[in-house]
Short mmCIF file of C-alpha atoms in Angstrom, two decimals:
data_model
loop_
_atom_site.label_atom_id
_atom_site.label_comp_id
_atom_site.label_asym_id
_atom_site.label_seq_id
_atom_site.Cartn_x
_atom_site.Cartn_y
_atom_site.Cartn_z
CA UNK A 1 -21.33 13.30 11.66
CA UNK A 2 -20.65 15.38 14.83
CA UNK A 3 -18.03 13.08 16.20
CA UNK A 4 -16.17 13.37 12.89
CA UNK A 5 -16.41 17.28 13.18
CA UNK A 6 -15.10 17.21 16.80
CA UNK A 7 -12.26 14.92 15.78
CA UNK A 8 -11.25 17.14 12.97
CA UNK A 9 -11.49 20.48 14.90
CA UNK A 10 -9.56 18.88 17.88
CA UNK A 11 -6.81 17.57 15.71
CA UNK A 12 -6.58 20.79 13.57
CA UNK A 13 -6.31 22.90 16.73
CA UNK A 14 -3.72 20.68 18.24
CA UNK A 15 -1.53 20.45 15.14
CA UNK A 16 -1.57 24.14 14.28
CA UNK A 17 -1.03 25.21 17.89
CA UNK A 18 2.05 22.93 17.85
CA UNK A 19 3.28 24.53 14.46
CA UNK A 20 2.84 27.96 16.11
CA UNK A 21 4.62 26.97 19.25
CA UNK A 22 7.56 25.58 17.37
CA UNK A 23 7.76 28.82 15.30
CA UNK A 24 7.66 30.78 18.59
CA UNK A 25 10.64 28.86 20.09
CA UNK A 26 12.35 28.96 16.77
CA UNK A 27 12.62 25.17 16.53
CA UNK A 28 14.40 24.34 13.26
CA UNK A 29 14.51 20.60 13.54
CA UNK A 30 11.80 19.08 11.28
CA UNK A 31 12.25 15.55 12.68
CA UNK A 32 11.12 16.84 16.12
CA UNK A 33 8.08 18.50 14.52
CA UNK A 34 7.19 15.36 12.60
CA UNK A 35 7.60 13.25 15.75
CA UNK A 36 5.43 15.58 17.86
CA UNK A 37 2.76 15.53 15.11
CA UNK A 38 2.89 11.70 15.17
CA UNK A 39 2.48 11.43 18.99
CA UNK A 40 -0.35 14.02 18.82
CA UNK A 41 -2.30 11.98 16.03
CA UNK A 42 -1.85 8.95 18.00
CA UNK A 43 -3.14 10.52 21.31
CA UNK A 44 -6.18 12.02 19.64
CA UNK A 45 -6.99 8.67 17.92
CA UNK A 46 -6.96 6.87 21.24
CA UNK A 47 -9.00 9.65 22.93
CA UNK A 48 -11.77 9.25 20.27
CA UNK A 49 -12.56 5.74 21.02
CA UNK A 50 -16.14 5.95 20.01
CA UNK A 51 -15.54 6.32 16.32
CA UNK A 52 -16.99 3.60 14.09
CA UNK A 53 -14.87 0.62 12.81
CA UNK A 54 -14.55 2.02 9.27
CA UNK A 55 -13.19 5.41 10.47
CA UNK A 56 -10.82 3.59 12.89
CA UNK A 57 -9.41 1.37 10.03
CA UNK A 58 -8.89 4.29 7.86
CA UNK A 59 -7.20 6.29 10.74
CA UNK A 60 -4.97 3.18 11.42
CA UNK A 61 -3.80 3.39 7.79
CA UNK A 62 -2.78 7.16 8.33
CA UNK A 63 -1.03 5.96 11.53
CA UNK A 64 1.03 3.41 9.53
CA UNK A 65 1.96 6.03 6.97
CA UNK A 66 3.17 8.36 9.69
CA UNK A 67 5.11 5.46 11.31
CA UNK A 68 6.79 4.90 7.93
CA UNK A 69 7.83 8.54 8.00
CA UNK A 70 9.03 8.16 11.48
CA UNK A 71 10.96 5.07 10.50
CA UNK A 72 12.80 7.06 7.67
CA UNK A 73 13.73 9.74 10.41
CA UNK A 74 15.21 6.90 12.77
CA UNK A 75 17.08 5.43 9.82
CA UNK A 76 18.57 8.75 8.97
CA UNK A 77 19.58 9.42 12.47
CA UNK A 78 21.38 5.88 12.60
CA UNK A 79 23.15 6.75 9.37
CA UNK A 80 24.13 10.17 10.91
CA UNK A 81 25.60 8.46 14.05
CA UNK A 82 27.53 5.77 12.05
CA UNK A 83 28.60 7.70 9.01
CA UNK A 84 28.41 11.25 10.26
CA UNK A 85 26.23 12.38 7.34
CA UNK A 86 22.56 13.10 7.10
CA UNK A 87 21.13 11.18 4.15
CA UNK A 88 17.76 13.24 4.26
CA UNK A 89 19.60 16.51 4.06
CA UNK A 90 21.77 15.35 1.13
CA UNK A 91 18.54 14.27 -0.67
CA UNK A 92 16.80 17.36 0.11
CA UNK A 93 19.74 19.50 -1.15
CA UNK A 94 19.80 17.57 -4.41
CA UNK A 95 16.11 18.05 -4.88
CA UNK A 96 16.51 21.77 -4.03
CA UNK A 97 19.39 22.15 -6.55
CA UNK A 98 17.54 20.42 -9.36
CA UNK A 99 14.44 22.45 -8.59
CA UNK A 100 16.40 25.78 -8.80
CA UNK A 101 18.06 24.63 -12.04
CA UNK A 102 14.72 23.83 -13.59
CA UNK A 103 13.33 27.23 -12.38
CA UNK A 104 16.40 29.02 -13.86
CA UNK A 105 15.71 27.29 -17.21
CA UNK A 106 12.07 28.52 -17.15
CA UNK H 1 -24.88 14.41 -2.00
CA UNK H 2 -21.38 15.91 -1.88
CA UNK H 3 -18.77 14.53 0.57
CA UNK H 4 -17.50 17.72 2.27
CA UNK H 5 -14.92 15.78 4.26
CA UNK H 6 -13.24 14.40 0.96
CA UNK H 7 -13.35 17.94 -0.62
CA UNK H 8 -11.66 19.38 2.42
CA UNK H 9 -9.22 16.52 2.61
CA UNK H 10 -8.09 17.05 -1.02
CA UNK H 11 -7.78 20.75 -0.66
CA UNK H 12 -5.57 20.34 2.57
CA UNK H 13 -3.46 17.62 1.08
CA UNK H 14 -2.76 19.47 -2.13
CA UNK H 15 -2.08 22.68 -0.37
CA UNK H 16 0.30 20.91 1.98
CA UNK H 17 2.11 19.08 -0.74
CA UNK H 18 2.53 22.45 -2.52
CA UNK H 19 3.58 24.25 0.66
CA UNK H 20 6.23 21.89 1.91
CA UNK H 21 8.72 21.91 -1.14
CA UNK H 22 7.93 25.56 -1.74
CA UNK H 23 8.91 26.55 1.71
CA UNK H 24 12.01 24.29 1.67
CA UNK H 25 13.26 25.34 -1.72
CA UNK H 26 12.33 28.97 -2.05
CA UNK H 27 11.74 30.34 1.40
CA UNK H 28 13.79 28.10 3.69
CA UNK H 29 11.25 28.62 6.38
CA UNK H 30 10.92 25.80 8.89
CA UNK H 31 7.61 26.95 10.45
CA UNK H 32 5.99 26.98 6.99
CA UNK H 33 7.28 23.49 6.19
CA UNK H 34 5.84 22.23 9.50
CA UNK H 35 2.65 24.04 8.74
CA UNK H 36 2.67 22.12 5.32
CA UNK H 37 3.36 18.96 7.05
CA UNK H 38 0.32 19.47 9.42
CA UNK H 39 -2.00 20.27 6.46
CA UNK H 40 -0.97 17.06 4.74
CA UNK H 41 -1.79 15.02 7.88
CA UNK H 42 -5.17 16.82 8.31
CA UNK H 43 -5.85 16.26 4.52
CA UNK H 44 -5.10 12.56 4.83
CA UNK H 45 -7.35 12.31 8.01
CA UNK H 46 -10.25 14.19 6.38
CA UNK H 47 -10.04 11.88 3.29
CA UNK H 48 -10.14 8.92 5.37
CA UNK H 49 -13.15 10.14 7.34
CA UNK H 50 -14.89 11.06 4.08
CA UNK H 51 -14.69 7.45 3.01
CA UNK H 52 -16.00 6.17 6.30
CA UNK H 53 -19.12 8.29 6.51
CA UNK H 54 -22.51 6.59 5.77
CA UNK H 55 -23.43 6.23 2.17
CA UNK H 56 -27.05 6.94 2.89
CA UNK H 57 -27.94 10.47 3.62
CA UNK H 58 -29.52 11.35 6.92
CA UNK H 59 -32.79 12.39 5.17
CA UNK H 60 -32.96 8.89 3.67
CA UNK H 61 -32.30 7.21 6.99
CA UNK H 62 -35.09 9.33 8.59
CA UNK H 63 -37.38 8.49 5.82
CA UNK H 64 -36.89 4.76 6.21
CA UNK H 65 -37.22 4.90 10.06
CA UNK H 66 -40.35 6.89 9.97
CA UNK H 67 -41.89 4.53 7.42
CA UNK H 68 -41.24 1.55 9.53
CA UNK H 69 -42.49 3.20 12.70
CA UNK H 70 -45.70 4.31 10.91
CA UNK H 71 -46.28 0.81 9.68
CA UNK H 72 -45.86 -0.68 13.20
CA UNK H 73 -47.88 2.19 14.47
CA UNK H 74 -50.79 1.28 12.24
CA UNK H 75 -50.56 -2.39 13.20
CA UNK H 76 -50.61 -1.70 17.01
CA UNK H 77 -53.24 0.95 16.65
CA UNK H 78 -55.51 -1.47 14.69
CA UNK H 79 -54.98 -4.28 17.16
CA UNK H 80 -55.55 -1.75 20.08
CA UNK H 81 -52.33 -2.72 21.83
CA UNK H 82 -50.76 -0.31 24.42
CA UNK H 83 -49.05 -2.97 26.51
CA UNK H 84 -45.32 -2.41 27.28
CA UNK H 85 -43.03 -4.31 24.96
CA UNK H 86 -40.56 -6.80 26.41
CA UNK H 87 -37.02 -6.67 24.76
CA UNK H 88 -35.88 -10.28 24.31
CA UNK H 89 -32.36 -11.30 23.75
CA UNK H 90 -31.29 -13.19 20.63
CA UNK H 91 -31.27 -16.49 22.55
CA UNK H 92 -35.08 -16.19 23.14
CA UNK H 93 -36.21 -14.26 19.94
CA UNK H 94 -34.82 -16.39 17.17
CA UNK H 95 -31.40 -15.09 16.15
CA UNK H 96 -31.53 -11.34 17.10
CA UNK H 97 -32.87 -9.11 19.78
CA UNK H 98 -36.55 -8.39 19.23
CA UNK H 99 -39.41 -7.01 21.28
CA UNK H 100 -42.48 -8.91 22.23
CA UNK H 101 -45.72 -6.93 22.78
CA UNK H 102 -48.16 -8.83 24.85
CA UNK H 103 -51.72 -8.94 23.48
CA UNK H 104 -52.99 -8.38 27.13
CA UNK H 105 -52.45 -5.07 28.79
CA UNK H 106 -52.24 -6.15 32.40
CA UNK H 107 -48.92 -5.86 34.23
CA UNK H 108 -48.33 -9.46 34.31
CA UNK H 109 -45.13 -10.25 32.18
CA UNK H 110 -45.08 -13.88 31.07
CA UNK H 111 -42.01 -15.87 32.12
CA UNK H 112 -40.23 -16.59 28.80
CA UNK H 113 -37.60 -19.09 29.29
CA UNK H 114 -37.42 -20.87 25.97
CA UNK H 115 -36.95 -19.54 22.37
CA UNK H 116 -40.10 -18.13 20.73
CA UNK H 117 -41.14 -19.12 17.19
CA UNK H 118 -40.00 -16.84 14.58
CA UNK H 119 -43.44 -15.56 13.59
CA UNK H 120 -45.46 -12.39 14.04
CA UNK H 121 -47.91 -13.74 16.56
CA UNK H 122 -46.43 -16.03 19.05
CA UNK H 123 -47.38 -17.84 22.21
CA UNK H 124 -45.10 -16.67 25.06
CA UNK H 125 -46.20 -18.58 28.10
CA UNK H 126 -48.15 -21.34 29.56
CA UNK H 127 -51.48 -19.75 29.71
CA UNK H 128 -53.69 -19.63 26.53
CA UNK H 129 -53.88 -15.85 26.92
CA UNK H 130 -50.05 -15.50 26.83
CA UNK H 131 -49.77 -14.36 23.29
CA UNK H 132 -47.96 -11.45 21.76
CA UNK H 133 -46.64 -10.06 18.55
CA UNK H 134 -42.80 -10.25 18.01
CA UNK H 135 -41.48 -7.28 16.25
CA UNK H 136 -38.08 -6.07 15.09
CA UNK H 137 -36.99 -2.83 16.55
CA UNK H 138 -34.42 -0.09 15.98
CA UNK H 139 -32.19 -1.93 18.39
CA UNK H 140 -32.51 -5.37 16.72
CA UNK H 141 -29.51 -4.92 14.44
CA UNK H 142 -27.18 -3.02 16.54
CA UNK H 143 -25.09 -5.71 17.96
CA UNK H 144 -23.69 -6.34 14.48
CA UNK H 145 -22.37 -2.80 14.51
CA UNK H 146 -20.13 -3.37 17.36
CA UNK H 147 -16.77 -4.94 16.69
CA UNK H 148 -16.18 -6.83 19.75
CA UNK H 149 -18.42 -8.63 22.43
CA UNK H 150 -19.61 -6.36 25.23
CA UNK H 151 -19.03 -7.48 28.83
CA UNK H 152 -21.75 -7.30 31.54
CA UNK H 153 -20.18 -4.46 33.55
CA UNK H 154 -21.86 -1.04 33.44
CA UNK H 155 -18.66 0.56 32.18
CA UNK H 156 -18.56 -1.75 29.18
CA UNK H 157 -22.08 -1.28 28.32
CA UNK H 158 -21.82 2.39 28.56
CA UNK H 159 -18.87 2.48 26.33
CA UNK H 160 -20.77 0.27 23.66
CA UNK H 161 -23.89 2.34 23.91
CA UNK H 162 -21.87 5.52 23.42
CA UNK H 163 -20.16 4.03 20.42
CA UNK H 164 -23.42 3.16 18.98
CA UNK H 165 -25.26 6.42 19.67
CA UNK H 166 -22.41 8.91 19.22
CA UNK H 167 -19.85 7.18 17.02
CA UNK H 168 -21.96 5.12 14.62
CA UNK H 169 -25.49 6.58 14.54
CA UNK H 170 -24.70 10.08 15.54
CA UNK H 171 -28.05 10.68 17.55
CA UNK H 172 -26.60 11.49 20.87
CA UNK H 173 -23.33 12.88 22.56
CA UNK H 174 -23.07 9.78 24.82
CA UNK H 175 -24.66 7.56 27.26
CA UNK H 176 -24.23 5.97 30.78
CA UNK H 177 -25.67 2.80 31.87
CA UNK H 178 -26.01 1.76 35.56
CA UNK H 179 -27.40 -1.69 36.54
CA UNK H 180 -28.48 -2.38 40.07
CA UNK H 181 -29.87 -5.87 40.56
CA UNK H 182 -33.03 -5.89 38.49
CA UNK H 183 -33.13 -2.25 37.69
CA UNK H 184 -31.15 -0.46 35.06
CA UNK H 185 -30.92 3.32 34.51
CA UNK H 186 -29.61 4.72 31.21
CA UNK H 187 -28.87 8.37 30.79
CA UNK H 188 -28.53 9.60 27.23
CA UNK H 189 -26.70 13.00 26.80
CA UNK H 190 -27.89 15.50 24.25
CA UNK H 191 -30.33 13.15 22.45
CA UNK H 192 -31.43 14.18 18.89
CA UNK H 193 -34.29 11.82 18.72
CA UNK H 194 -37.03 12.41 21.31
CA UNK H 195 -39.90 10.27 22.08
CA UNK H 196 -43.13 11.05 20.06
CA UNK H 197 -45.95 10.31 22.32
CA UNK H 198 -48.43 10.37 19.56
CA UNK H 199 -47.03 7.08 18.16
CA UNK H 200 -48.66 3.98 19.62
CA UNK H 201 -45.44 2.20 18.70
CA UNK H 202 -43.44 4.48 20.95
CA UNK H 203 -45.81 4.17 23.71
CA UNK H 204 -45.21 0.31 23.80
CA UNK H 205 -41.51 0.23 22.75
CA UNK H 206 -40.18 3.55 23.79
CA UNK H 207 -38.31 6.07 21.74
CA UNK H 208 -35.70 4.66 19.20
CA UNK H 209 -33.06 5.73 21.52
CA UNK H 210 -34.67 3.71 24.49
CA UNK H 211 -35.32 0.90 22.19
CA UNK H 212 -31.56 0.72 21.22
CA UNK H 213 -30.52 0.82 24.88
CA UNK H 214 -33.07 -1.88 25.88
CA UNK H 215 -31.92 -4.20 23.05
CA UNK H 216 -28.34 -3.78 24.06
CA UNK H 217 -28.94 -4.50 27.81
CA UNK H 218 -31.28 -7.44 26.93
CA UNK H 219 -28.60 -9.00 24.63
CA UNK H 220 -25.61 -8.23 26.85
CA UNK H 221 -27.36 -9.40 30.02
CA UNK H 222 -29.10 -12.23 28.23
CA UNK H 223 -32.43 -11.45 30.03
CA UNK H 224 -35.63 -9.89 28.97
CA UNK H 225 -35.91 -6.24 29.63
CA UNK H 226 -38.76 -3.82 29.91
CA UNK H 227 -38.67 -0.04 29.48
CA UNK H 228 -40.65 1.27 32.57
CA UNK H 229 -40.30 5.01 32.21
CA UNK H 230 -38.67 7.69 30.05
CA UNK H 231 -38.00 11.14 31.38
CA UNK H 232 -36.95 13.94 29.06
CA UNK H 233 -35.03 16.59 30.71
CA UNK H 234 -33.00 19.56 29.42
CA UNK H 235 -29.98 18.09 27.57
CA UNK H 236 -30.54 14.45 28.54
CA UNK H 237 -32.98 11.58 28.63
CA UNK H 238 -33.31 9.28 31.58
CA UNK H 239 -34.53 5.70 30.75
CA UNK H 240 -35.45 3.42 33.61
CA UNK H 241 -35.58 -0.30 32.70
CA UNK H 242 -36.35 -3.43 34.51
CA UNK H 243 -34.69 -6.83 33.96
CA UNK H 244 -37.29 -9.45 34.27
CA UNK H 245 -35.44 -12.44 35.47
CA UNK H 246 -32.71 -10.71 37.56
CA UNK H 247 -32.64 -10.85 41.35
CA UNK H 248 -32.72 -7.57 43.30
CA UNK H 249 -29.72 -7.03 45.33
CA UNK H 250 -30.27 -7.22 49.21
#
């Protein structure tokens, strides 16, 4: 399906160019990266209006998943504002410590 | 037939899932983490598109289409019919858009104001010689492929036709429809199905692409439509149609 190929190529180019741009400007905030990726996916989905209904339903499911991730980022920011701690960073640090412990055991 | 989109999707998803924690835990590299996230998004998108692609292979679709066309071709050739087909909306053709091929070859198109019988050979006018054969065409089942009703403006019909030709059937890059009174002009960009003049069926009913466009216009405008001319140019097809009951704009 040529329209699927165009969609994948466009989205790939956009997402990877964004990742390169963030690396170029030394952007270290992952929440910004994720938010920009989400916006880009939404824009590309809207531009490709001629996709068939099955493809659109599937892509809507991907949008919902990305929105869930965005929601987690928002909740983390709210917690950070109220309680001055970043829940996501704490969780990531715990995962990192556990992973390093397991690697040391191996 | 392998689903390349699903294979690509799984590859990207697994690579992304591996890259993100590895980059965070071992490398502490934010660019690689963002690259991993992008790969996961692309993997999910490819998986979704892999599930959405048609189950029947393009070769099978061509086989079915050519079989149907050859059967219709044999019928028309045997009957010696070369008259232009009239594309009727579902209101007049018994439930879905169909094409009526008059049994006489003169230019008089019978005025069809009431629903025709759902038979192969039907009476389509007041005069005894107003008989024709009612056939299902490539465009007869397309309206079911669209999610929403299509409005009568040229832009809405162009969008619907592009969705069908490019998004669903993948037989063209896009299309434009311009309606001017009783005349309609359809431009199909980069068509992949061209007219085969050797087929009697295509001489009466037009190419499959023209047939789909005519069925759509007939159904949306709720009027009989005739394909007057098809012009194949480099990179686009120009199809001229006439709405039989419309008034010309002054």
